[in-house]
Short mmCIF file of C-alpha atoms in Angstrom, two decimals:
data_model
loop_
_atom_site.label_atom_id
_atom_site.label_comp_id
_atom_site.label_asym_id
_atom_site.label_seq_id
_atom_site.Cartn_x
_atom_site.Cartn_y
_atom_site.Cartn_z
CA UNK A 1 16.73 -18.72 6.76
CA UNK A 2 20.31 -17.93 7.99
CA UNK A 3 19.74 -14.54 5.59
CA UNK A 4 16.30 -14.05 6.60
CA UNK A 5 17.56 -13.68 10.54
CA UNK A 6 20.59 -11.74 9.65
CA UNK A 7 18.84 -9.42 8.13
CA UNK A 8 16.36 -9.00 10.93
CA UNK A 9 20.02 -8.95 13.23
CA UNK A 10 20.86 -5.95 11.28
CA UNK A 11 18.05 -3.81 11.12
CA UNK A 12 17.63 -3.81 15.07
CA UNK A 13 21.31 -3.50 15.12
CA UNK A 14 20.86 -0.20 13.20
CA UNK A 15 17.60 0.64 15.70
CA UNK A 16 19.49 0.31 18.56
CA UNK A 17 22.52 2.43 17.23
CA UNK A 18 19.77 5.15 16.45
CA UNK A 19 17.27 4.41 19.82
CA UNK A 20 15.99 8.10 19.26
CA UNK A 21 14.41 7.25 16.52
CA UNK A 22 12.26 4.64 18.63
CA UNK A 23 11.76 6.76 21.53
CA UNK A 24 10.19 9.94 19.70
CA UNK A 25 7.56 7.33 18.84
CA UNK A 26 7.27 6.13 22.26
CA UNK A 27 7.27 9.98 23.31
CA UNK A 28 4.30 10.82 20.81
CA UNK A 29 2.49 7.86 21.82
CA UNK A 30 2.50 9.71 25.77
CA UNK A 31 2.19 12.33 24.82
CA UNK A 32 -0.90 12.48 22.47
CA UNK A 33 -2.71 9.89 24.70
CA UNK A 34 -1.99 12.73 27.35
CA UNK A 35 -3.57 15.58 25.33
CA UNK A 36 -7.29 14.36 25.86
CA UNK A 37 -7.74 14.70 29.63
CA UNK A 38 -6.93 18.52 28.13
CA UNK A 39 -9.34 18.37 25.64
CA UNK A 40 -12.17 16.25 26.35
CA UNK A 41 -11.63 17.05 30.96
CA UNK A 42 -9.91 15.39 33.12
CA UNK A 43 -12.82 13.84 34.70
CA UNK A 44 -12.10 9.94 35.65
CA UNK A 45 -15.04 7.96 34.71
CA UNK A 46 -15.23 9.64 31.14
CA UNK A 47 -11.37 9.11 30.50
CA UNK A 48 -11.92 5.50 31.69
CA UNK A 49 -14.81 5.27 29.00
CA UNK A 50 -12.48 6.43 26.24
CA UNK A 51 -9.06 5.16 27.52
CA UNK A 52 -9.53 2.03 25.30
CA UNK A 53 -10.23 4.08 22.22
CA UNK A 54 -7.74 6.75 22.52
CA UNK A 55 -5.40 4.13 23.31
CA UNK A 56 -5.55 2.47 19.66
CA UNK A 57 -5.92 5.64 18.07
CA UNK A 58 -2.83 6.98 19.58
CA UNK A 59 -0.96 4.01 19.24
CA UNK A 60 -1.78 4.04 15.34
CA UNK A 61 -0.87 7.53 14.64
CA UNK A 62 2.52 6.57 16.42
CA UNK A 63 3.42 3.98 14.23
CA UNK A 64 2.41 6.04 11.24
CA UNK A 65 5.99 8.27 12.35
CA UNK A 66 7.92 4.86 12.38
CA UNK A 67 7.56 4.04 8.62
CA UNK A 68 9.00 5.83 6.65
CA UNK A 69 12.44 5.10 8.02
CA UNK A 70 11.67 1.37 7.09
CA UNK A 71 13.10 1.25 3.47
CA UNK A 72 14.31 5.04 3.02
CA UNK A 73 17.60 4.53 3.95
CA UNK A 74 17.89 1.37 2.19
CA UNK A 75 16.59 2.86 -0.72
CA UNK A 76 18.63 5.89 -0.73
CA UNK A 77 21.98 4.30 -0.18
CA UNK A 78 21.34 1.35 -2.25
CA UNK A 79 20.93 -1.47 -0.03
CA UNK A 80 17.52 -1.92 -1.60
CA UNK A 81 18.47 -2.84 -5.11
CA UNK A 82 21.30 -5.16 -3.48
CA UNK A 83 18.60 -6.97 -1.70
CA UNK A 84 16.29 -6.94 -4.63
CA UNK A 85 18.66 -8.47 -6.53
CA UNK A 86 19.97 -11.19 -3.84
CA UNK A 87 18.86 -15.38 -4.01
CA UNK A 88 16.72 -15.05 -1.39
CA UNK A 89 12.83 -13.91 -1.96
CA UNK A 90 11.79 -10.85 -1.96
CA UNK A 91 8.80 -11.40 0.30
CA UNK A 92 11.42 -13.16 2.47
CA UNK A 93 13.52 -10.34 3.15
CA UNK A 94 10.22 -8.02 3.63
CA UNK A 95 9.17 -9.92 6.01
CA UNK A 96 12.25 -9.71 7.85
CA UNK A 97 12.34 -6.06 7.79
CA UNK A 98 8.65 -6.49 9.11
CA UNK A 99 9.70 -8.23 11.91
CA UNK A 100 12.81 -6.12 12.63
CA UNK A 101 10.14 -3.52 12.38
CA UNK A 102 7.40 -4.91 14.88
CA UNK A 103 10.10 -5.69 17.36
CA UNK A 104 11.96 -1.88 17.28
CA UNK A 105 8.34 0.04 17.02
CA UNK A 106 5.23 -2.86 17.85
CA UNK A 107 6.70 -3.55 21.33
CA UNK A 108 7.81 -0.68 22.94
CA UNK A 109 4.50 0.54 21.90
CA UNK A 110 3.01 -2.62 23.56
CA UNK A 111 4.85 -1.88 26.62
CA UNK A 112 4.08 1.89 26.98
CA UNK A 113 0.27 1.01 26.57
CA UNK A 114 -0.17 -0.34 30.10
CA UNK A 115 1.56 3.33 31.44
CA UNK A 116 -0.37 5.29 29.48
CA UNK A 117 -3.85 3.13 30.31
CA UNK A 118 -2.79 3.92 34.43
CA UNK A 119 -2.75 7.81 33.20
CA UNK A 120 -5.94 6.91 31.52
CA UNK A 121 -7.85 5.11 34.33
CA UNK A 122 -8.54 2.39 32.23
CA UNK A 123 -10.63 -0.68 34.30
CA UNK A 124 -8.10 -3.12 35.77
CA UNK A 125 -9.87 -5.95 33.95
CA UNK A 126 -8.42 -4.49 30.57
CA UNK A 127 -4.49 -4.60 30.77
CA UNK A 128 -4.33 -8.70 29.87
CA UNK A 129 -6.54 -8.23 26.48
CA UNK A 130 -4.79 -4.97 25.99
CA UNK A 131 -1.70 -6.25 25.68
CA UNK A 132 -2.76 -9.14 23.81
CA UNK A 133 -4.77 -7.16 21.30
CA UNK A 134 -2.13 -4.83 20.72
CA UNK A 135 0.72 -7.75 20.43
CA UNK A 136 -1.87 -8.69 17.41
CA UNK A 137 -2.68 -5.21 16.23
CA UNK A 138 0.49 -3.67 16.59
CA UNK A 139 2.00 -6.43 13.86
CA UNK A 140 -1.03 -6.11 11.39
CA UNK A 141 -0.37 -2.55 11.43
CA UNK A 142 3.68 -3.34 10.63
CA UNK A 143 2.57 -5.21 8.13
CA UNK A 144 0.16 -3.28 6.55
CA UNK A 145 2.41 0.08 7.25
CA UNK A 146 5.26 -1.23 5.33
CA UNK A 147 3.07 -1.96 2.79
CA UNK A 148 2.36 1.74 2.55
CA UNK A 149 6.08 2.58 2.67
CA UNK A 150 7.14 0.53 0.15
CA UNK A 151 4.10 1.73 -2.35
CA UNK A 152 5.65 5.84 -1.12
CA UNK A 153 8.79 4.75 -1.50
CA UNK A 154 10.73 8.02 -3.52
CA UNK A 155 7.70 9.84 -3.68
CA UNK A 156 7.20 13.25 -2.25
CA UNK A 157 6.04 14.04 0.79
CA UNK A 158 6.39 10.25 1.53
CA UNK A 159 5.33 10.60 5.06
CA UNK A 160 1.94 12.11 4.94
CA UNK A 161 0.99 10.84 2.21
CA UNK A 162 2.22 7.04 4.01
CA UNK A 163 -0.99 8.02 6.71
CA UNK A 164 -3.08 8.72 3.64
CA UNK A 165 -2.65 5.43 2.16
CA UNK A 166 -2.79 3.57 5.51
CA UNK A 167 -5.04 4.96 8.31
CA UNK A 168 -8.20 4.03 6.34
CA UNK A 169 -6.77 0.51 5.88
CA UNK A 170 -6.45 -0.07 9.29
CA UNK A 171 -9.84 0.74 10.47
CA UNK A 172 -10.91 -2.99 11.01
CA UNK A 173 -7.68 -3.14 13.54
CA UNK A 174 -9.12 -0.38 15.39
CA UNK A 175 -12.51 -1.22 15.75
CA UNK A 176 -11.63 -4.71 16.51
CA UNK A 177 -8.41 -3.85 19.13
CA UNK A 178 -10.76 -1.15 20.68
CA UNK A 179 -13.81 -3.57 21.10
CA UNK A 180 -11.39 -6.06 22.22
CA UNK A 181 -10.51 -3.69 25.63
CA UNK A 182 -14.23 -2.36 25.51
CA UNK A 183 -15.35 -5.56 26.12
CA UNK A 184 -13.38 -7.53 28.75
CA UNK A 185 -13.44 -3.86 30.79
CA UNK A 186 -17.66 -4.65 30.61
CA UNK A 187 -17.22 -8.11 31.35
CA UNK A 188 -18.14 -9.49 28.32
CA UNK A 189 -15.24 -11.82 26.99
CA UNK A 190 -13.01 -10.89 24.28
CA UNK A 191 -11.84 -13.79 22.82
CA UNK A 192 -14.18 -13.00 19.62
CA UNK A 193 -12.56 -10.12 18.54
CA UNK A 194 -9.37 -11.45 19.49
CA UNK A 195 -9.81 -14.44 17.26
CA UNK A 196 -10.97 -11.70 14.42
CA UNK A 197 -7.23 -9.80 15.09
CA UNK A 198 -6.05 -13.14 15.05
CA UNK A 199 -7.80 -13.82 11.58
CA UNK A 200 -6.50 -10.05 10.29
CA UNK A 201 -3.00 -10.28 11.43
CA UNK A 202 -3.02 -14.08 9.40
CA UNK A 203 -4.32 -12.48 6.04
CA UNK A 204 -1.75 -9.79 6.02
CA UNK A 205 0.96 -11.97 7.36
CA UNK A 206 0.11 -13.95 3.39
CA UNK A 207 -0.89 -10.61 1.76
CA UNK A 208 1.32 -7.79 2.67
CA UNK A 209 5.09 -8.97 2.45
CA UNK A 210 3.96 -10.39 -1.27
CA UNK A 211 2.40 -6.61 -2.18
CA UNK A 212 5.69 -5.30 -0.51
CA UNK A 213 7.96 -7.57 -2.61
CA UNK A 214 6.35 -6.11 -5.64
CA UNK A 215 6.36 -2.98 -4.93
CA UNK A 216 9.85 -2.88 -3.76
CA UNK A 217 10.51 -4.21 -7.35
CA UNK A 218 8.93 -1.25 -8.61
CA UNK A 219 10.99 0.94 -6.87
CA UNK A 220 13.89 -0.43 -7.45
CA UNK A 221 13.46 -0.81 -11.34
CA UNK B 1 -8.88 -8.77 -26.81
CA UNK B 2 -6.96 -6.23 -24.12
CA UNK B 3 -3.83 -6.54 -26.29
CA UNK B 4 -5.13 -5.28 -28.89
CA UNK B 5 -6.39 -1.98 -26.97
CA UNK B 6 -2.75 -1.61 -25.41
CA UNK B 7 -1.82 0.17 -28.71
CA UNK B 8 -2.57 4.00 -27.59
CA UNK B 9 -3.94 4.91 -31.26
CA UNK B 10 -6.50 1.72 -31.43
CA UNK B 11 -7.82 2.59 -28.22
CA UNK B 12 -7.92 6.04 -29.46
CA UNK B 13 -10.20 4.92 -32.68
CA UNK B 14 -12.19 2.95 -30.72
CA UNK B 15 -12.97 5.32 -27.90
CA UNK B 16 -13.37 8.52 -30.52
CA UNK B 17 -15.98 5.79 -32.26
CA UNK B 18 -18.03 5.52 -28.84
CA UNK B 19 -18.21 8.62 -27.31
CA UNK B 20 -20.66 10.46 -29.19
CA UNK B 21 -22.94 7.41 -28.72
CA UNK B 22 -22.22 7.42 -24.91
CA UNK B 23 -22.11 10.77 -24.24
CA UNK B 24 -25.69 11.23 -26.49
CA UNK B 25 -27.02 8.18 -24.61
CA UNK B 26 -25.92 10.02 -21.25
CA UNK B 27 -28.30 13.36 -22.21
CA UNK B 28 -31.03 11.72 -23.52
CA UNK B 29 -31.22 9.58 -20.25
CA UNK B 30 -30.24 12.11 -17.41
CA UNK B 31 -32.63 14.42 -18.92
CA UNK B 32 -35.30 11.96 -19.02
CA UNK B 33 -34.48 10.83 -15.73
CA UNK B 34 -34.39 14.08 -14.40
CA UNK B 35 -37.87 14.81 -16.02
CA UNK B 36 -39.86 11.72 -14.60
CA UNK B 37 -37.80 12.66 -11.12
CA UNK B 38 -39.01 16.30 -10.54
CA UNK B 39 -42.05 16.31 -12.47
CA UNK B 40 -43.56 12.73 -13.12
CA UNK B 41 -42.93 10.95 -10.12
CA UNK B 42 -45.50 11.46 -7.17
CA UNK B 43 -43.77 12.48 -3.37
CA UNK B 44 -43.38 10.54 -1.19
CA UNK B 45 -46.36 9.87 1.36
CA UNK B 46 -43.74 9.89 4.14
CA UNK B 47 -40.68 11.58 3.05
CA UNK B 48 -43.12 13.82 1.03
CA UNK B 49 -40.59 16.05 -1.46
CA UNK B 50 -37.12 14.95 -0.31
CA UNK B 51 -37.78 12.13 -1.88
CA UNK B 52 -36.51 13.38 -4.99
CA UNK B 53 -32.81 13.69 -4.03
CA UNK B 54 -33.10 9.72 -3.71
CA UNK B 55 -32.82 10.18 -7.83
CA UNK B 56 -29.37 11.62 -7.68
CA UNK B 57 -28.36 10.02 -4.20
CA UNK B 58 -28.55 6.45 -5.13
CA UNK B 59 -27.38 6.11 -8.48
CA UNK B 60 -23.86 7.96 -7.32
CA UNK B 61 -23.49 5.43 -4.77
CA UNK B 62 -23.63 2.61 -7.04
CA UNK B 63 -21.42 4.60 -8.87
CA UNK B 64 -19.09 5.35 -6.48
CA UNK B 65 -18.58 1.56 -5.93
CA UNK B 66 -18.67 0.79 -9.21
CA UNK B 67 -16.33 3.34 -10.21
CA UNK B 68 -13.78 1.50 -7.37
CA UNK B 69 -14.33 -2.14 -8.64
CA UNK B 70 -13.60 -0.43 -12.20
CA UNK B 71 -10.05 1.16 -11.09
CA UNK B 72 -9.43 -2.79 -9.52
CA UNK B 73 -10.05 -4.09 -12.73
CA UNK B 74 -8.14 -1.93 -15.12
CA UNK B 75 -5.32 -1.90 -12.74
CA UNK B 76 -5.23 -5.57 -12.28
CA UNK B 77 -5.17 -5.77 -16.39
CA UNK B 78 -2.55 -2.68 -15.94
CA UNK B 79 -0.15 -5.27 -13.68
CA UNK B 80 -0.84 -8.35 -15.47
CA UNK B 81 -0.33 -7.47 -18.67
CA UNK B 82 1.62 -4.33 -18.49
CA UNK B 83 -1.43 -2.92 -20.36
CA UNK B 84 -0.63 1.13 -20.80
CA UNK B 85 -4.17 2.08 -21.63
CA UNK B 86 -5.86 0.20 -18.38
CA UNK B 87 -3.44 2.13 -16.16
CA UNK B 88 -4.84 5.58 -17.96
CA UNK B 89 -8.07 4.41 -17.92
CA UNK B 90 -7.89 3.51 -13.67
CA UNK B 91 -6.49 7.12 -13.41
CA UNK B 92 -8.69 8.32 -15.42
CA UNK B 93 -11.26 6.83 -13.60
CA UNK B 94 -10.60 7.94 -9.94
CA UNK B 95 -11.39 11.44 -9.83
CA UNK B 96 -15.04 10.91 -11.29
CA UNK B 97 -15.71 7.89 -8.79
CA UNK B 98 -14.07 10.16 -6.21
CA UNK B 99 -16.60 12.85 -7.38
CA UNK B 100 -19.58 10.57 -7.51
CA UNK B 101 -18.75 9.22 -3.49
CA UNK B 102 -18.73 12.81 -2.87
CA UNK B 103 -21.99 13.69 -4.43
CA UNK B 104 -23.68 10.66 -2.41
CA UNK B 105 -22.49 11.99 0.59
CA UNK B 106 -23.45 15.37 -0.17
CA UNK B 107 -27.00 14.67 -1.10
CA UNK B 108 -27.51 11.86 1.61
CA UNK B 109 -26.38 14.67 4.15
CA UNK B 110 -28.81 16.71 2.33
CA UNK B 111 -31.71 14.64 2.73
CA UNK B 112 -30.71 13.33 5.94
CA UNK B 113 -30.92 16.94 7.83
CA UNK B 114 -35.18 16.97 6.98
CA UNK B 115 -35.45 12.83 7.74
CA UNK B 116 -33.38 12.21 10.74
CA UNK B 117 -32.99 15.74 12.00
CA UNK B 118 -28.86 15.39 11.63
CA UNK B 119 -26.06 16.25 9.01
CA UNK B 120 -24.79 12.91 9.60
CA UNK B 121 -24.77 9.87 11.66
CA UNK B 122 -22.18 7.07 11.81
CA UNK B 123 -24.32 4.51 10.35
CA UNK B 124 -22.92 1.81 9.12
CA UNK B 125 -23.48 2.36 5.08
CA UNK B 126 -22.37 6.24 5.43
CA UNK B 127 -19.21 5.30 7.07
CA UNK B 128 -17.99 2.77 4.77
CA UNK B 129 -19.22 5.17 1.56
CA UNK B 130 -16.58 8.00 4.03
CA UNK B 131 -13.78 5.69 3.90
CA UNK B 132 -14.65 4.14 0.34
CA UNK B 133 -13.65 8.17 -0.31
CA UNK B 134 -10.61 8.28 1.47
CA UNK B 135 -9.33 5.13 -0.75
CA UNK B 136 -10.19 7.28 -3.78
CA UNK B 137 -8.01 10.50 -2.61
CA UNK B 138 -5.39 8.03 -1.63
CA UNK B 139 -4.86 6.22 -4.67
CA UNK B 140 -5.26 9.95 -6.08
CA UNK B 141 -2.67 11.51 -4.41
CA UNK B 142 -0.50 8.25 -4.90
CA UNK B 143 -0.66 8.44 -8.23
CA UNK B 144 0.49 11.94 -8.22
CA UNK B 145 2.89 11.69 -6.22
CA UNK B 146 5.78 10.59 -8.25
CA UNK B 147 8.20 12.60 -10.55
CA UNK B 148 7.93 9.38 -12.65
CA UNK B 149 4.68 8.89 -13.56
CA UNK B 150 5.51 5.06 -14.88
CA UNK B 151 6.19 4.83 -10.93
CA UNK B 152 2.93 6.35 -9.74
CA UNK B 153 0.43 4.42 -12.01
CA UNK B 154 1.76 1.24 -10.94
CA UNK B 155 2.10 1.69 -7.21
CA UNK B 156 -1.31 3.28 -7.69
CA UNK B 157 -2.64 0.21 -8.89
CA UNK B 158 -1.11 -1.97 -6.46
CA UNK B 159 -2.89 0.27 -3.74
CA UNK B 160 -5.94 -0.38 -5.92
CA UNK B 161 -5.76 -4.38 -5.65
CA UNK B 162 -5.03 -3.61 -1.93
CA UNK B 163 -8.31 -1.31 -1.64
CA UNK B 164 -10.02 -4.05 -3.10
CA UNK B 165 -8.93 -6.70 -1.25
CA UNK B 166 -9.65 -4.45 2.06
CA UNK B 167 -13.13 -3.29 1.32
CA UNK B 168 -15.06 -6.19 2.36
CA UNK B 169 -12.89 -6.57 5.33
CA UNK B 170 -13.70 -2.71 6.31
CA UNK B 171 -17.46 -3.03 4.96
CA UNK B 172 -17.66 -6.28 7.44
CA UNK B 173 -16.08 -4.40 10.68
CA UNK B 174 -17.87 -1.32 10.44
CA UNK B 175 -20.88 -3.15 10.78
CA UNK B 176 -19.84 -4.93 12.85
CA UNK B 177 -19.11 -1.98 15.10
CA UNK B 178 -22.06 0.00 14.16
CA UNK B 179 -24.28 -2.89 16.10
CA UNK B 180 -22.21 -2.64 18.76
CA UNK B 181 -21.85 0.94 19.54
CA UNK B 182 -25.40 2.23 18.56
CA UNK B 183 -27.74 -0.55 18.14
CA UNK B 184 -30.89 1.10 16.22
CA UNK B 185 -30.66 4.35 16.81
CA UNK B 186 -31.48 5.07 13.27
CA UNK B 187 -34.24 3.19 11.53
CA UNK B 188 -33.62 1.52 8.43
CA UNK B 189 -36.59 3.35 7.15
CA UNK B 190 -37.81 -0.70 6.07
CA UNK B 191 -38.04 0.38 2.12
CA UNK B 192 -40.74 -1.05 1.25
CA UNK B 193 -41.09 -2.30 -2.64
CA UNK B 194 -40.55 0.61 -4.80
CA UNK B 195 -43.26 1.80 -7.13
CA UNK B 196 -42.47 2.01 -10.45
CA UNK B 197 -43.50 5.56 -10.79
CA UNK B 198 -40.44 5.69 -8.76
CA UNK B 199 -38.59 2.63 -9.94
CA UNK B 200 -38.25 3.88 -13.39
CA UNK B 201 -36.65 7.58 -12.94
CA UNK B 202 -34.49 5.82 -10.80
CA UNK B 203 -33.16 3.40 -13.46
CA UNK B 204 -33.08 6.13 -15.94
CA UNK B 205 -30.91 7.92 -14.00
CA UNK B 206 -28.69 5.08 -12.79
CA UNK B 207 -28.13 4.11 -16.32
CA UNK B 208 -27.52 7.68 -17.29
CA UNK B 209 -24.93 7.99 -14.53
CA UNK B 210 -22.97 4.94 -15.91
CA UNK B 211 -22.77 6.39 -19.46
CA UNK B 212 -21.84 9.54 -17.47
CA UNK B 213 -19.18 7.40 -16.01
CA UNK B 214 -17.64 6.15 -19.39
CA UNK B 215 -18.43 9.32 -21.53
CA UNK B 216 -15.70 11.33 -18.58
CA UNK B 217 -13.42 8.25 -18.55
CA UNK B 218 -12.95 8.42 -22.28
CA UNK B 219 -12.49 12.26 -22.60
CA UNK B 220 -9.67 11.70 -19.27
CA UNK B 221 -8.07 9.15 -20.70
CA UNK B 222 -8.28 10.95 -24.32
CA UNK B 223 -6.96 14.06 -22.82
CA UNK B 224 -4.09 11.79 -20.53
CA UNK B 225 -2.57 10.15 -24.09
CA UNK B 226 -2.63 13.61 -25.60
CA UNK B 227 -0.66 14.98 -22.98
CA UNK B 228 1.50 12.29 -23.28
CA UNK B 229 1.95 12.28 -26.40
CA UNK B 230 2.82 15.96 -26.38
CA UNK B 231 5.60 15.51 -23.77
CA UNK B 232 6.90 12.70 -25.40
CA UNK B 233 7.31 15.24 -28.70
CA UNK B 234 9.01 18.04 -26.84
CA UNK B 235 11.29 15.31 -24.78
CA UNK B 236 11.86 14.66 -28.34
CA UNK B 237 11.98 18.13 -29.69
CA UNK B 238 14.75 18.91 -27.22
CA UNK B 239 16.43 16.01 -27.54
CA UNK B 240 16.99 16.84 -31.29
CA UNK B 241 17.60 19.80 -30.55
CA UNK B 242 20.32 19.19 -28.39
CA UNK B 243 21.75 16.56 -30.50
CA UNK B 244 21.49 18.03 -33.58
CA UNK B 245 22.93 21.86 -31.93
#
């Protein structure tokens, strides 16, 4: 355990050193969710319609530019095959870079989302299941994104390829996190797709740091 | 009974044994299939000729899904048992499922444009069958993607099991969305029982399709070893070369 949190320690250690690296996320995220108003008109009711949707789908593509710093530089200076080889698990020490991961990219995404739904007009009733189906949605798609960057891992052109692999996997997130806002803004409550998210985020949470271990294994062969 | 296939020259034997058998299987049935389709079936009383892409429509989606649950299995047989041959076989395998998801989404656009006046529609089946074809080109370009390509066939196959696993889940949500965003605005067209004057080019050519399937996935996989094989003799070659210089 005492490895497990160091190693989570270190990797926000090393985001913090590198903060840029987090904020051109952040600075995509505003700045694609602020293309549509150019695209689709500025108009307020309409943007309130899609602010839930272009939320999610903005969010998403932002993560996808987080990922494949997740293992590279591991990988390329060797780290990698020092944790492969350490006593702890290797789904263990995935999951710590997971988390490290969710808390440098997931939540300053999380916190942007409530600025960007203002620019949006998105119905006041929407911020609390927002925020709670993105807390949900953001880790599934850590999870399921490192997944995808451990499978690239040394490949080329990791990155695109890294959206590829895992924008059609996270479709369920979308439709779910979207509905989530769609509904409470209606009046309907949420809490069914919410428990779905919930239901998502507990599969991977099993699933995805075992596929990770093994594919790190692969790539470190 | 896998082991025994892992041996690149067995498999060989076996699958130069089959394929003339498949592959004559796969003329004889496409071509009667393809006869009782255009000239021996009746139209439709509704969909009146258009009808007749259902022939090519239908079988390539069970295709395209069974072409997916094959690439699960052979790579699942590829990761368990480090079976060389199943990983060939899944890549082998992708491009023809990839082509048959393609040629149900083709035709069903093509028969959709007379029926429901539109290209396409984000029904629930067509959207899964759209992303069922993104997990193809994925694990495609995955597989490809490597300089090793010991590297590529496994991670390939892990995104397989992954795809798998997923499927349902997707399958499940986009329905689940599709009642919630546009509830009936396309009829299910309530199929009623199908005729056999209907029924049986139908079968024909679904059976036809799946010795299709396994006629292209032996001559991939034959042509895969071979080129193998013939690296592995120049790696050789030079080697030797190099050694003996």
């Amino acid at each position: 355990m005492t490895a497990f949190f160091a190693l989570i320690g270190r990797d926000i250690r090393i985001a913090l050193r590198q903060l840029s690296d987090t904020f051109i996320v952040i600075i995509f995220f505003v700045i694609a969710a602020a293309l549509f108003p150019f695209g689709v008109g500025a108009e307020p009711n309409l943007l309130a319609r899609m602010a839930p949707g272009i939320l999610w789908v903005t969010a998403l593509l932002s993560a996808m530019l987080s990922f494949d710093r997740l293992f590279q530089n591991d990988y390329e200076d060797g780290t990698l095959d020092l944790l492969v080889i350490a006593p702890q698990p290797l789904w263990m020490t995935a999951l710590a870079k997971i988390a490290a991961h969710w808390i440098t990219t997931g939540v300053p995404l999380l916190v942007a989302a409530p600025l960007i739904g203002v620019m949006l007009n998105l119905g006041p009733d929407g911020y609390g299941v927002l925020m709670v189906a993105m807390a949900l949605g953001t880790a599934i798609i850590s999870l399921t994104g490192a997944l995808g960057a451990a499978l690239t891992l040394g490949s080329r052109r990791s990155g695109v390829l890294l959206s590829l692999l895992v924008l059609p996997l996270v479709i369920p997130v979308l439709i779910f996190g979207a509905g989530a806002v769609e509904a409470s803004i209606a009046g309907f409550p949420a809490a069914q797709q919410l428990l779905l998210l919930g239901g998502l985020l507990l599969a991977c949470l099993v699933l995805c740091p075992w596929g990770c271990a093994i594919a790190l294994k692969i790539a470190a062969e | 009974m896998f082991q025994k296939y892992a041996n690149p020259t067995r498999f060989l034997k076996l699958a130069n044994a089959i394929l003339p058998w498949v592959a004559g299987l796969t003329v004889i049935l496409i071509a009667t299939g393809l006869y009782f389709a255009f000239a021996a079936s009746p139209p439709d009383y509704q969909q009146g000729q258009t009808v007749r892409i259902m022939y090519v429509h239908v079988p390539s989606a069970w295709m395209a899904m069974f072409a997916y649950a094959f690439i699960v299995l052979a790579s699942a047989v590829g990761l368990i048992w480090k079976h060389p041959v199943a990983h060939v076989s899944a890549l082998a395998a992708a491009p023809i499922g990839a082509c048959f998801t393609l040629i149900c989404l083709t035709t069903g656009s093509l028969w959709g444009k007379p029926m429901w006046g539109t290209w396409w529609v984000w029904d629930a089946r067509l959207t899964s069958v759209l992303v069922l074809f993104f997990l193809y080109l994925g694990f495609i370009a995955l597989a490809n993607a490597f300089d090793d390509a010991a590297r590529g066939e496994k991670a390939s196959a892990i995104l397989a099991l992954i795809g798998g696993v997923n499927l349902p889940i997707i399958k499940f949500s986009v329905d689940w969305w599709n009642t919630l965003h546009q509830p009936a605005s396309v009829t299910k067209l309530g199929m009623p029982a199908v005729h056999s004057s209907m029924l049986i080019p139908l079968l024909l050519m679904a059976v036809g399709f799946t010795t299709l399937f396994f006629t292209l996935v032996i001559i991939r996989s034959r042509a895969e070893l071979a080129s193998r094989r013939i690296n592995a003799l120049r790696a050789a070659r030079i080697h030797a070369e190099a050694g003996g210089g």
